[in-house]
Coordinates of C-alpha atoms in Angstrom, one line a residue:
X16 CA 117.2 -45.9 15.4
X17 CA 120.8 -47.5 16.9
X18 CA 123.6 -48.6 14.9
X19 CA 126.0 -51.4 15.9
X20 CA 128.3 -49.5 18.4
X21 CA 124.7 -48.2 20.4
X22 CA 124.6 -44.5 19.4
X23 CA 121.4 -43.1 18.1
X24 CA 121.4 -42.6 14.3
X25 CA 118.9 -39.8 12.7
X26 CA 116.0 -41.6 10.8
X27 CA 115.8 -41.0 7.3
X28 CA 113.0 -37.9 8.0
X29 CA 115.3 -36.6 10.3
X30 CA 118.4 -36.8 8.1
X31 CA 116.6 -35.3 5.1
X32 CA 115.0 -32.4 7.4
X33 CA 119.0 -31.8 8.7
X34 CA 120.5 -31.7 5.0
X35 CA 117.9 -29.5 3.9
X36 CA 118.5 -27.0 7.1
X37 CA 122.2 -26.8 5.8
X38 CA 121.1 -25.9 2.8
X39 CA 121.5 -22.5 2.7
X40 CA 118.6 -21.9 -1.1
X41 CA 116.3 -24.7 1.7
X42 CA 116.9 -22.8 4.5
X43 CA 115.9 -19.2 3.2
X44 CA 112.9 -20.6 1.2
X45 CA 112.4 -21.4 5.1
X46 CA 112.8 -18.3 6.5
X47 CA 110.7 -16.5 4.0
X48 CA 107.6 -19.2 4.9
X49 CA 107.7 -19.1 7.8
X50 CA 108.0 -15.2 7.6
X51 CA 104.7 -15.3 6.4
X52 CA 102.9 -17.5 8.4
X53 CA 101.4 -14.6 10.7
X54 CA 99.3 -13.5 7.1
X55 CA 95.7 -15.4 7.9
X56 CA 96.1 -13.3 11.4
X57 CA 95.1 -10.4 9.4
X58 CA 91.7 -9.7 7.3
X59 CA 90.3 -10.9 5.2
X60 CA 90.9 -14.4 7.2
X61 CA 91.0 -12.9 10.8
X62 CA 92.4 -16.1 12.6
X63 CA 93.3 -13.7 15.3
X64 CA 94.3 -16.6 17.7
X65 CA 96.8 -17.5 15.3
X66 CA 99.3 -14.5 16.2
X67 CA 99.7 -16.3 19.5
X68 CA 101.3 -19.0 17.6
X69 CA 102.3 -17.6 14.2
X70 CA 106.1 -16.3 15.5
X71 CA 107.3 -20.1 16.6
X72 CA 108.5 -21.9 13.1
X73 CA 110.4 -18.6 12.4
X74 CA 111.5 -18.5 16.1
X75 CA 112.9 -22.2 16.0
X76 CA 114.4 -21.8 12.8
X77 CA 116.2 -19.0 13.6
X78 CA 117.5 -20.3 17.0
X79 CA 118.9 -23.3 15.0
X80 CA 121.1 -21.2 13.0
X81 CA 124.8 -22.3 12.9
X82 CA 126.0 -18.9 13.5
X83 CA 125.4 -15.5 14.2
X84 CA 125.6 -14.4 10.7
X85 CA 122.8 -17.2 9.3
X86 CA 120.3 -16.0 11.6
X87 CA 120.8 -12.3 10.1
X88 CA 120.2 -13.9 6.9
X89 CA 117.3 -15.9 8.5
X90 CA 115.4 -12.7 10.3
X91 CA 116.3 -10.2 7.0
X92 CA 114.3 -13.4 4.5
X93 CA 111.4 -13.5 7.0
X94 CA 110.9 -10.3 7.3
X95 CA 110.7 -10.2 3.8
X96 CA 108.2 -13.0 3.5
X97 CA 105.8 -11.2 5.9
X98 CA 105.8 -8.0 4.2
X99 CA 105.0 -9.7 0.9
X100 CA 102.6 -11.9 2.5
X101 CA 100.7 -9.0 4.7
X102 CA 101.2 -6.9 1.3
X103 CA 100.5 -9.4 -1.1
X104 CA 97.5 -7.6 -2.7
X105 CA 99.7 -4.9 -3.8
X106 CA 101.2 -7.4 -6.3
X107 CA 99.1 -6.2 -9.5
X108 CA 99.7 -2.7 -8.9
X109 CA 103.5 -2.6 -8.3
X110 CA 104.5 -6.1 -9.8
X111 CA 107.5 -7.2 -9.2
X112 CA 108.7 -3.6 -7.4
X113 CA 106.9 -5.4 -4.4
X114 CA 109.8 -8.0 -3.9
X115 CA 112.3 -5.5 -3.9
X116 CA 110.5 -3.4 -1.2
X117 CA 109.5 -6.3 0.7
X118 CA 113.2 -7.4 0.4
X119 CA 114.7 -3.7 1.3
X120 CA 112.2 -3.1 4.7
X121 CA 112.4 -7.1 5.5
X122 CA 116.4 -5.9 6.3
X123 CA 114.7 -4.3 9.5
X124 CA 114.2 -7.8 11.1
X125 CA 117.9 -8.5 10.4
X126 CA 118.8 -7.4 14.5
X127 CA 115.9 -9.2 15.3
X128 CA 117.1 -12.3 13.6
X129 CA 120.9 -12.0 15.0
X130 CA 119.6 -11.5 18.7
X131 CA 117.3 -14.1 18.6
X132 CA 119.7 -16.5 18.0
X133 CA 122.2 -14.6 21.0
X134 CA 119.6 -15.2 23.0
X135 CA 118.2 -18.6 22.5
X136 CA 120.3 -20.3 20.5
X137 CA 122.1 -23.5 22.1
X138 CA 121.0 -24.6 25.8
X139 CA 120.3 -20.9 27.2
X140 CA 119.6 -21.5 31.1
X141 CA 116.8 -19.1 32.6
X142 CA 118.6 -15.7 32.6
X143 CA 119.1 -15.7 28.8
X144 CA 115.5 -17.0 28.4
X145 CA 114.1 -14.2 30.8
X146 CA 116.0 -11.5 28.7
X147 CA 114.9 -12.9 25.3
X148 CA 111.1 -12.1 26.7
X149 CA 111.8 -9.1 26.8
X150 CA 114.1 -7.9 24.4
X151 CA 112.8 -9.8 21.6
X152 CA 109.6 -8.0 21.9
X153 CA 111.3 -5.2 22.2
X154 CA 113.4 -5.6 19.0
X155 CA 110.5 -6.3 17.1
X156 CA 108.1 -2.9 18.2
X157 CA 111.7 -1.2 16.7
X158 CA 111.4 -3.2 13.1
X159 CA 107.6 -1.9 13.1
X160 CA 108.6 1.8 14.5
X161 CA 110.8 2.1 11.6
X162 CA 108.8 0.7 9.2
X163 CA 106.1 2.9 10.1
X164 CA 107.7 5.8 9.0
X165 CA 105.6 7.4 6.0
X166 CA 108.2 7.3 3.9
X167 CA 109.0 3.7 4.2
X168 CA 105.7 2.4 3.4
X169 CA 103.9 3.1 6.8
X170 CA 102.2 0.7 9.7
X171 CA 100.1 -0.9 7.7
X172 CA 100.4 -4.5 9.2
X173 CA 101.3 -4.2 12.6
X174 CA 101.2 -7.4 14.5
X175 CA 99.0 -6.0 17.4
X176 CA 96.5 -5.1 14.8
X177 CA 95.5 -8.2 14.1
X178 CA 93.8 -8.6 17.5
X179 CA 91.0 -5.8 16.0
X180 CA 88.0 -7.4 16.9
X181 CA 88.8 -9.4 20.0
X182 CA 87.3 -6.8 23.2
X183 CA 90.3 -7.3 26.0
X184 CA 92.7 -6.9 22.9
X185 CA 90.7 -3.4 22.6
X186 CA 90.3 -2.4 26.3
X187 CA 94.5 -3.3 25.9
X188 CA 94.8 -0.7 23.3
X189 CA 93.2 1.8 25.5
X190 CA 96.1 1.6 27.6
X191 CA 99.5 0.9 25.0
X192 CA 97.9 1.5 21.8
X193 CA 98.6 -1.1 19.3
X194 CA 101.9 -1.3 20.2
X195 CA 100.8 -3.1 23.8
X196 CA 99.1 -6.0 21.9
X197 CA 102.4 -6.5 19.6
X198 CA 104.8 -6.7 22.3
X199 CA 102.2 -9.1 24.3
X200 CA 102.3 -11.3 21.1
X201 CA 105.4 -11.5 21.0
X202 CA 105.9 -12.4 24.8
X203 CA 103.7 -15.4 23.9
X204 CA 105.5 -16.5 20.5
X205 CA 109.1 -16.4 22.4
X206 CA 107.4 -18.5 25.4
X207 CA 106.2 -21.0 23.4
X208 CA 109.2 -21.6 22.0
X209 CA 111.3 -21.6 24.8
X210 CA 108.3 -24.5 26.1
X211 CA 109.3 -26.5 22.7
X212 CA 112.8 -26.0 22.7
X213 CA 114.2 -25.2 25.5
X214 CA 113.2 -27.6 28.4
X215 CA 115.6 -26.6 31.1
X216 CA 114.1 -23.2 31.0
X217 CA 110.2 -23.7 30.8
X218 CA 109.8 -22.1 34.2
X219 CA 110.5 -19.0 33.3
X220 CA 108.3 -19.1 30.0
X221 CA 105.9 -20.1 31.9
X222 CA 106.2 -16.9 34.3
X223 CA 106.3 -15.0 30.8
X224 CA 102.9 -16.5 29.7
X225 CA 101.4 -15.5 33.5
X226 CA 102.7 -12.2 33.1
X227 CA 101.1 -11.5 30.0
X228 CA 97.4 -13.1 31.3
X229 CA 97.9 -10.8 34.8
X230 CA 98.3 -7.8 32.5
X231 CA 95.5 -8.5 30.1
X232 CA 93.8 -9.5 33.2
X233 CA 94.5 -6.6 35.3
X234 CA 94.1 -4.1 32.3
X235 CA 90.5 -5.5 32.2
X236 CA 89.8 -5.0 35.9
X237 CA 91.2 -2.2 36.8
X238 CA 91.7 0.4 33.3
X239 CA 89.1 2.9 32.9
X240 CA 86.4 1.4 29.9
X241 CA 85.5 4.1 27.3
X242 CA 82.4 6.0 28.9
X243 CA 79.5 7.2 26.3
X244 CA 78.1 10.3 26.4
X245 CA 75.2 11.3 23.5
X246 CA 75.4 10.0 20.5
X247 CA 75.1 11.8 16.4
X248 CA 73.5 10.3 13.4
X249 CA 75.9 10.1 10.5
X250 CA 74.8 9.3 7.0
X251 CA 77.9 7.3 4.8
X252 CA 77.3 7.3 1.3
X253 CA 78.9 4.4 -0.7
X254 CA 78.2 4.9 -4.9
X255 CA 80.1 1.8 -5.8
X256 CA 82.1 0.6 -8.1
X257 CA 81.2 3.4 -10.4
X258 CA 83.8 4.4 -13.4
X259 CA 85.1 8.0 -13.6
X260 CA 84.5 11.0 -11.5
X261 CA 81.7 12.4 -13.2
X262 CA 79.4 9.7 -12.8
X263 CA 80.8 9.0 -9.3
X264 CA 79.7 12.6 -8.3
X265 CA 76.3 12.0 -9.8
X266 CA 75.4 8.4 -8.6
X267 CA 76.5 10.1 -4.4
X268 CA 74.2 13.1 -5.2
X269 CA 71.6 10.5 -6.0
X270 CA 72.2 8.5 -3.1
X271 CA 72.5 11.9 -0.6
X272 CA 68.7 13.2 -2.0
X273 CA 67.4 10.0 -0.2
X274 CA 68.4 11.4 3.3
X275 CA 65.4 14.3 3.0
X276 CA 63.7 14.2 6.6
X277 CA 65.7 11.7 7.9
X278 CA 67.4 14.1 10.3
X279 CA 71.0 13.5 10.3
X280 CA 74.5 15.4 11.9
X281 CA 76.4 15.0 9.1
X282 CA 76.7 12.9 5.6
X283 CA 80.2 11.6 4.7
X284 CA 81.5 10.9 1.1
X285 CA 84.4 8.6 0.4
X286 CA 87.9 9.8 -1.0
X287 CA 88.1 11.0 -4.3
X288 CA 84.3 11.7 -4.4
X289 CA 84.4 15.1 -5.8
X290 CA 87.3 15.2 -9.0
X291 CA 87.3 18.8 -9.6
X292 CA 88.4 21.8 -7.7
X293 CA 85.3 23.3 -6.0
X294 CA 86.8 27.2 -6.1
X295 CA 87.6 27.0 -10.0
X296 CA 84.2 25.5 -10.3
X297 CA 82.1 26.9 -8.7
X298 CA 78.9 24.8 -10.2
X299 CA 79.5 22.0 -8.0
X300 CA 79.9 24.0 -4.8
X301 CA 76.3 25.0 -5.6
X302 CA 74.8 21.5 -6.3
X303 CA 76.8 20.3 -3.0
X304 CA 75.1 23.3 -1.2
X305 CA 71.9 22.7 -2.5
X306 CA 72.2 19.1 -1.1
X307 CA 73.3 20.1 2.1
X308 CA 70.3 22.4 2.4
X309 CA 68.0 19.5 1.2
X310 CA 68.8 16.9 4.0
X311 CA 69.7 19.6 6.6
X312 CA 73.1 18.7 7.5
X313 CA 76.7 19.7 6.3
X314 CA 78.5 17.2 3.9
X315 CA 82.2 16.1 4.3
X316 CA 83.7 15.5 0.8
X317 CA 86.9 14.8 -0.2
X318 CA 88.3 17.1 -3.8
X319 CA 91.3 15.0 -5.7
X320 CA 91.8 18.1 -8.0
X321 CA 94.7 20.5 -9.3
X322 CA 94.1 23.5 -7.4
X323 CA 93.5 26.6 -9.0
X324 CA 94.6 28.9 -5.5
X325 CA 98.0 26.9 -5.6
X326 CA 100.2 24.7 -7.8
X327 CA 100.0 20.8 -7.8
X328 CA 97.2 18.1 -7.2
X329 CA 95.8 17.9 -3.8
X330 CA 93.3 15.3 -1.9
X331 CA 91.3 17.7 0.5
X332 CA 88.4 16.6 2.3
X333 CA 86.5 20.0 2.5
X334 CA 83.2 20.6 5.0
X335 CA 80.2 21.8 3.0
X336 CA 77.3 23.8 4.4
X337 CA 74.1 25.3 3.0
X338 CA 75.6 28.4 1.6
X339 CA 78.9 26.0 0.5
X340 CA 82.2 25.4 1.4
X341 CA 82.6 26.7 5.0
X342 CA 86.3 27.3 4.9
X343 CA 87.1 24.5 7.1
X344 CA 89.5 22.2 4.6
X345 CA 91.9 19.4 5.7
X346 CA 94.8 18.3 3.2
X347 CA 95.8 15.1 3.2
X348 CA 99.7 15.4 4.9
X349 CA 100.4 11.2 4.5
X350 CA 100.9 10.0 1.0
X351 CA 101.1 6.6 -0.2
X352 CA 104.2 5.5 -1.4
X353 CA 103.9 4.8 -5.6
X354 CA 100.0 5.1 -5.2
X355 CA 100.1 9.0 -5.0
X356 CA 103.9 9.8 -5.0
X357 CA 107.5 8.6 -6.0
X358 CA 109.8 8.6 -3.3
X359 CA 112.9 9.8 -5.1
X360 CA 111.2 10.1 -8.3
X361 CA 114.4 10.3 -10.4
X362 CA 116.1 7.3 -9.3
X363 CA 112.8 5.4 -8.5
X364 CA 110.4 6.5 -11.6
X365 CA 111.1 3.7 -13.6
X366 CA 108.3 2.1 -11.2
X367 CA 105.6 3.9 -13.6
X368 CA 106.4 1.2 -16.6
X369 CA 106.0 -1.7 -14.3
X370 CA 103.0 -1.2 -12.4
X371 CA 100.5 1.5 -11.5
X372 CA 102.9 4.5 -9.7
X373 CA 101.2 7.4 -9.6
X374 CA 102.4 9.1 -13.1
X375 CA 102.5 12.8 -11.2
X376 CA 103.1 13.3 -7.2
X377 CA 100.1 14.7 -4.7
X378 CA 101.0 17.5 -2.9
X379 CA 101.1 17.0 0.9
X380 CA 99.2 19.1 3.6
X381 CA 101.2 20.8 6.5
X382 CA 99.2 20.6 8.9
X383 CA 96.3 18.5 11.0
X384 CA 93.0 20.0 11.3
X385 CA 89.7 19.5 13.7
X386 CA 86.5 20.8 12.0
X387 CA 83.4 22.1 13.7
X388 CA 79.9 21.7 13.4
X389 CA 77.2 23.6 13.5
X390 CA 75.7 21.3 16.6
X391 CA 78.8 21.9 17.9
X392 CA 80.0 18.6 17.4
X393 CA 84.3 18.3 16.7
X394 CA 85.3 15.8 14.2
X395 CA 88.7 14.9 13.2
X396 CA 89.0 14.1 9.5
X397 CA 92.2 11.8 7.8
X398 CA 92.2 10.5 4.6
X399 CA 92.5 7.1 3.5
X400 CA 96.5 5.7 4.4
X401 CA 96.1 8.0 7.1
X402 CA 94.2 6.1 9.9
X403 CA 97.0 3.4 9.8
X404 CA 99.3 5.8 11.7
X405 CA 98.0 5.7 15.5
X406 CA 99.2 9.0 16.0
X407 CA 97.3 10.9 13.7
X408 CA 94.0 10.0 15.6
X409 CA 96.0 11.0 19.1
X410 CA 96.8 14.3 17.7
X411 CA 93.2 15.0 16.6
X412 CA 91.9 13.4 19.7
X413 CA 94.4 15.9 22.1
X414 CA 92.7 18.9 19.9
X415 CA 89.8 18.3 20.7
X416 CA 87.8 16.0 18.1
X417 CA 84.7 14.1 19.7
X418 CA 84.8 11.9 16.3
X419 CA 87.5 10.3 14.1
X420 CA 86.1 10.6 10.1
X421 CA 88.2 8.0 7.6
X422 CA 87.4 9.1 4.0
X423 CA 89.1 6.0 1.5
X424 CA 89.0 4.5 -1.6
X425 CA 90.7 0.8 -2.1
X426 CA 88.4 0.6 -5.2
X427 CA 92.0 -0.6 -6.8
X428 CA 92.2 -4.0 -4.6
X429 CA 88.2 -4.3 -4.6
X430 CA 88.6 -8.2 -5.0
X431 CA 91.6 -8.9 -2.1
X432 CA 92.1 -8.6 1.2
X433 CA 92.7 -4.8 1.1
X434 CA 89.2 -3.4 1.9
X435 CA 88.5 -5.5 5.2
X436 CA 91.6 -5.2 6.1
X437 CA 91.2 -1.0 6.3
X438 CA 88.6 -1.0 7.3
X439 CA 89.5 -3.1 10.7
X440 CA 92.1 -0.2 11.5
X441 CA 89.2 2.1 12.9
X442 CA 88.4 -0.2 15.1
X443 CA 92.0 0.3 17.0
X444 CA 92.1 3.7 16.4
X445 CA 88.8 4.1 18.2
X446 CA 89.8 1.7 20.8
X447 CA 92.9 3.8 21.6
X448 CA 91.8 7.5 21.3
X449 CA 87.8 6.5 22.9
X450 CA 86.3 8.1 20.5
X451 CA 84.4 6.8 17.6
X452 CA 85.3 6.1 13.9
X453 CA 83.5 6.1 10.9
X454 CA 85.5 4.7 7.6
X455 CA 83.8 6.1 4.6
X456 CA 84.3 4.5 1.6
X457 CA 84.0 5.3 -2.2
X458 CA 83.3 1.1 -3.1
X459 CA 83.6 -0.6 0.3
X460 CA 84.2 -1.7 3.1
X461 CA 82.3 1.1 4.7
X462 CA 81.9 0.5 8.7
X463 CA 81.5 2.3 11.8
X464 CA 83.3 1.8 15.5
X465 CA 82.2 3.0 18.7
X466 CA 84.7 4.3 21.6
X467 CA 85.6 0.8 22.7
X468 CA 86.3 -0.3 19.2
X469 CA 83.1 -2.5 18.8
X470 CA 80.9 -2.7 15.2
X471 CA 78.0 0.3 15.0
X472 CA 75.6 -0.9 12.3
X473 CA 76.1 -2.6 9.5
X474 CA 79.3 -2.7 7.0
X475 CA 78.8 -2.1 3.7
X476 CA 80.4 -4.7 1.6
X477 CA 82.4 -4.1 -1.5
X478 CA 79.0 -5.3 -3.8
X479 CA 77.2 -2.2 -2.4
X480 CA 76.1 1.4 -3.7
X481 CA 73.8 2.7 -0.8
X482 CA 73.9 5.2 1.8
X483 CA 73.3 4.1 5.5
X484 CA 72.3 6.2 8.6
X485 CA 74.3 5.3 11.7
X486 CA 73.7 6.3 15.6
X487 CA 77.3 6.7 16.9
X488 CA 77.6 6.7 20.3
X489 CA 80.0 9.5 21.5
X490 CA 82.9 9.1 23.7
X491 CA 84.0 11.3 26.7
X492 CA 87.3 11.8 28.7
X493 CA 90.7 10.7 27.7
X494 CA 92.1 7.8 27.5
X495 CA 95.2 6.6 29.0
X496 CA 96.9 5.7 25.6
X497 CA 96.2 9.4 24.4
X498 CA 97.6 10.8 27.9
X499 CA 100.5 9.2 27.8
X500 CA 101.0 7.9 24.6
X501 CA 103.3 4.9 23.1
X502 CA 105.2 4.1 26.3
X503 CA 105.5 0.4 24.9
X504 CA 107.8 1.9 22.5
X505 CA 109.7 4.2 25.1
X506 CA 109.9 0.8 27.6
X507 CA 111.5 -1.0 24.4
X508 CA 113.9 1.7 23.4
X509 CA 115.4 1.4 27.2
X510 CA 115.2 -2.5 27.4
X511 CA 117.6 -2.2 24.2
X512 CA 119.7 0.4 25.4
X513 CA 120.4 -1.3 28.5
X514 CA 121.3 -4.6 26.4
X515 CA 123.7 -2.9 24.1
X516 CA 125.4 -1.2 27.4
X517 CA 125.9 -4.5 29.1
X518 CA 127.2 -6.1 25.7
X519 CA 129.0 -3.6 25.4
X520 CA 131.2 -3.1 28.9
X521 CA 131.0 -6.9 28.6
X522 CA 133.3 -6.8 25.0
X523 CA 135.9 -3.9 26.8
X524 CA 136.0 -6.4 29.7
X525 CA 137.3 -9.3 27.2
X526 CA 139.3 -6.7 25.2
X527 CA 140.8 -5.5 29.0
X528 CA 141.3 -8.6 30.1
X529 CA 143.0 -10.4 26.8
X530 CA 147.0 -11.1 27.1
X531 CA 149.2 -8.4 25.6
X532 CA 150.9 -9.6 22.7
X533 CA 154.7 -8.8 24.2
X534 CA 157.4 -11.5 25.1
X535 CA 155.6 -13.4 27.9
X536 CA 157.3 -13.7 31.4
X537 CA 159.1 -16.4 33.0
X538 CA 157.0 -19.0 34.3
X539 CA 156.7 -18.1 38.3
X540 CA 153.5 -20.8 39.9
X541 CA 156.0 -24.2 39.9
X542 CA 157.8 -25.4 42.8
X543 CA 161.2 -23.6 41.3
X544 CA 161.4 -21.5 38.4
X545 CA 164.0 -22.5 35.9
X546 CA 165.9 -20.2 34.0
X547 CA 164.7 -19.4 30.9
X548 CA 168.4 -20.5 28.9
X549 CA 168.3 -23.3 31.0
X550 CA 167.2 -26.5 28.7
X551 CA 165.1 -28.8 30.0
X552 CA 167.1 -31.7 29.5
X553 CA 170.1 -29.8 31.9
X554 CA 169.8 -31.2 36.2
X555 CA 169.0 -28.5 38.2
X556 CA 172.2 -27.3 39.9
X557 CA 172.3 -29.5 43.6
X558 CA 170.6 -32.3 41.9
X559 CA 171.8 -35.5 40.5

């Protein structure tokens, strides 16, 4: 609406929406929502189309920041609200520990935040906008880099991973791993924006958006697929929700009996499956070898046991033949944070009266291990957390194994989005390494992923006890992402490296070019310089 003198006056909406914006308690309950808007991306909802999109309230808001400073605030809150909102089924388990976390690793989208608004903030023409396509991408594989570390938590999460079941998303991860698809998202989220807010610079996010179709597009084309070559029956066994590891152990021997005759390469038990130490007792190593006799095949089981060869608890998965263990073992090297270990336990062990923390830390394994066999077939075992870090599966992939084995248990979040959202990681691990995955779980969601990430079989839901035979397809050759590994990241760290030089010769330049702060010279650019004792009221000497 106009007021008397003409000029356009915000309507009351408008007003209210502005006010609440310079609220600073309004504007971070912002941030944090629409932090977490990406969420539904993610299992259990899937709305993978939604990460296209999910990026633009926080990108706006934080554009409209007053200053530099706010839009820290602004990227630190959202980060925050999208760890909690990704993590949010870790809330009965860690209580209100979870906030502080989410508010300690949400501090890695502070840069993002502050160069978001250095970049788009205002009326930026196309240079600025072409740079923010890039760098802000790039800012943002860093905040996941870090993040990823094991002892911050790990990439559970990752924006790229949302695109899991979506097959050009996959073939993409064949080439960047799943750090490809987050920068791409990304790209689209800043365009968008830009196309909102930014009219005089469409042009160029409209080049961005064409960019990233002609790379999806070409990736498709021209990328190797995954090739198949043979394929290995593998039997899962899923016991349920079944209460403590004595009956657990019983109600998978049960379920492995049923797999007499029916010819299979291998049966794989969930984690935790076996709760005591095979060497100390030497009983169950018996009864497992006696089932792997009965249906003909080895058995991969997973020991969460005090060792009696070594100090401290362990979670092994172990390889079991028909004469027993075969010596081929696999510790698990990746713990999770408060679940099986304390980071900083005396500072930080206060977390075991708030929540479930694990009450006494797992050991770690030192080293990553490919098991044989006896068909000659390589597998790669990880346990659980592990097949969230992409280069785990590499590493097992560039030694050799033909197929990726997950052994889990989310038993503790059966009734959230935890399970699903597992068991969707080994689909982009097998997209990236072509090789096949198979996610073996102790109370569901059990599933199986070929080389090119897509569904073998059936899942197992979380309401199942059962054991199901799968014909995985086997993958062959190597795949570019495994060759060459994370160059997204690599490409990022040198798009922010070049940044910070520029900003950087740009600040001497000012510093170089600022007045020095001595007695300033006599004025020298007028038609006559006067004396500087002269007054200005004197005549000039030959004047009147």
């Amino acid at each position: 609406m106009r007021g008397a003198s003409g000029v356009r006056e915000p309507a009351g909406g408008e007003d209210l929406w502005r006010r609440r914006l310079a609220s600073p308690w309004w504007r971070g309950a912002m941030a944090m929502a629409a932090g977490a808007l990406p969420a539904p991306a993610f299992p259990e909802p899937s709305l993978w189309w939604w990460a296209y999109v999910a990026l633009v309230p926080w990108l706006l808001l934080v554009r409209s920041a007053p200053t530099g400073r706010r839009a820290v605030l602004d990227g630190w809150l959202g980060g925050a609200g999208f760890l909690l909102a990704v993590h949010h089924w870790l809330m009965p388990s860690l209580h209100v520990f979870i906030v502080v976390l989410a508010l300690l690793l949400g501090l890695l989208w502070a840069p993002w935040g502050w160069l978001t608004h250095r970049l788009l903030h205002g009326r930026p023409g196309p240079g600025r906008v072409a740079a923010a396509l890039v760098l802000l991408p790039s800012a943002w594989l860093m905040a996941e880099l870090v993040r990823s570390w094991q002892y911050l938590g790990g990439p559970w999460g990752l924006l790229g991973a949302s695109q899991w079941q979506l097959a050009p998303a996959l073939r993409l991860a064949s080439v960047g791993g799943v750090w490809l698809l987050g920068f791409l998202l990304v790209v689209v989220n800043v365009a968008v924006t830009v196309l909102i807010a930014v009219a005089r610079a469409r042009t160029v996010a409209l080049a961005g958006l064409t960019a990233c179709g002609a790379v999806a597009a070409g990736v498709w084309v021209w990328a190797p697929p995954a090739q198949e070559s043979g394929t290995a029956r593998i039997a899962v066994v899923q016991p349920g929700v079944v209460r403590g590891p004595g009956p657990r152990f019983e109600r998978g021997a049960e379920l492995t009996r049923q797999l007499a005759g029916r010819r299979v390469d291998l049966v794989v038990w969930g984690e935790s499956s076996v709760g005591q130490d095979l060497t100390g007792h030497p009983e169950l190593s018996r009864r497992l070898a006696a089932l792997s006799r009965r249906v003909g095949a080895d058995l991969l089981v997973n020991v969460d046991a005090r060792r009696s060869d070594r100090p401290g608890i362990y979670k092994s998965s172990v390889l079991i033949g028909p004469d027993g263990p075969t010596g081929q073992r696999y510790d698990k090297m990746r713990l999770v944070p408060f679940g099986e270990y304390i980071p900083a336990r005396p500072l930080l062990g206060w977390a075991t009266s708030v929540g479930k923390a694990a009450g006494e830390d797992r050991q770690r394994g030192t080293r990553q291990v490919v098991m044989r066999l006896p068909g000659a077939l390589r597998i790669g075992p990880l346990v659980c957390f592990e097949s969230a870090f992409p280069d785990m599966s590499r590493n097992l992939v560039r030694d050799g194994a033909r197929m990726l084995v997950v052994q889990s248990s989310t038993s503790t979040f059966q009734n959230s989005w935890a399970p699903e959202q597992h068991a969707s990681l080994a689909a982009l691990r097998a997209a990236e390494t072509w090789r096949p995955m198979v996610h073996a779980t102790l109370t569901g969601q059990s599933a199986v992923f070929g080389p090119r990430g897509e569904p073998v079989g059936p899942r197992m839901s979380t309401g199942t006890s059962a054991v199901t035979v799968y014909s995985v397809p086997l993958g062959r050759g190597t795949s570019p992402y495994v060759r060459i590994g994370p160059w997204p990241v690599y490409g990022a760290v040198a798009a922010l490296a070049v940044f910070c030089a520029a900003e950087g010769g740009r600040a001497l330049r000012r510093r170089t070019d600022r007045p020095s702060d001595g007695p300033r010279a006599p004025r020298t650019d007028g038609p006559r310089a006067r004396p500087p004792d002269q007054r200005a009221d004197q005549p000039t000497p030959g004047r009147p």
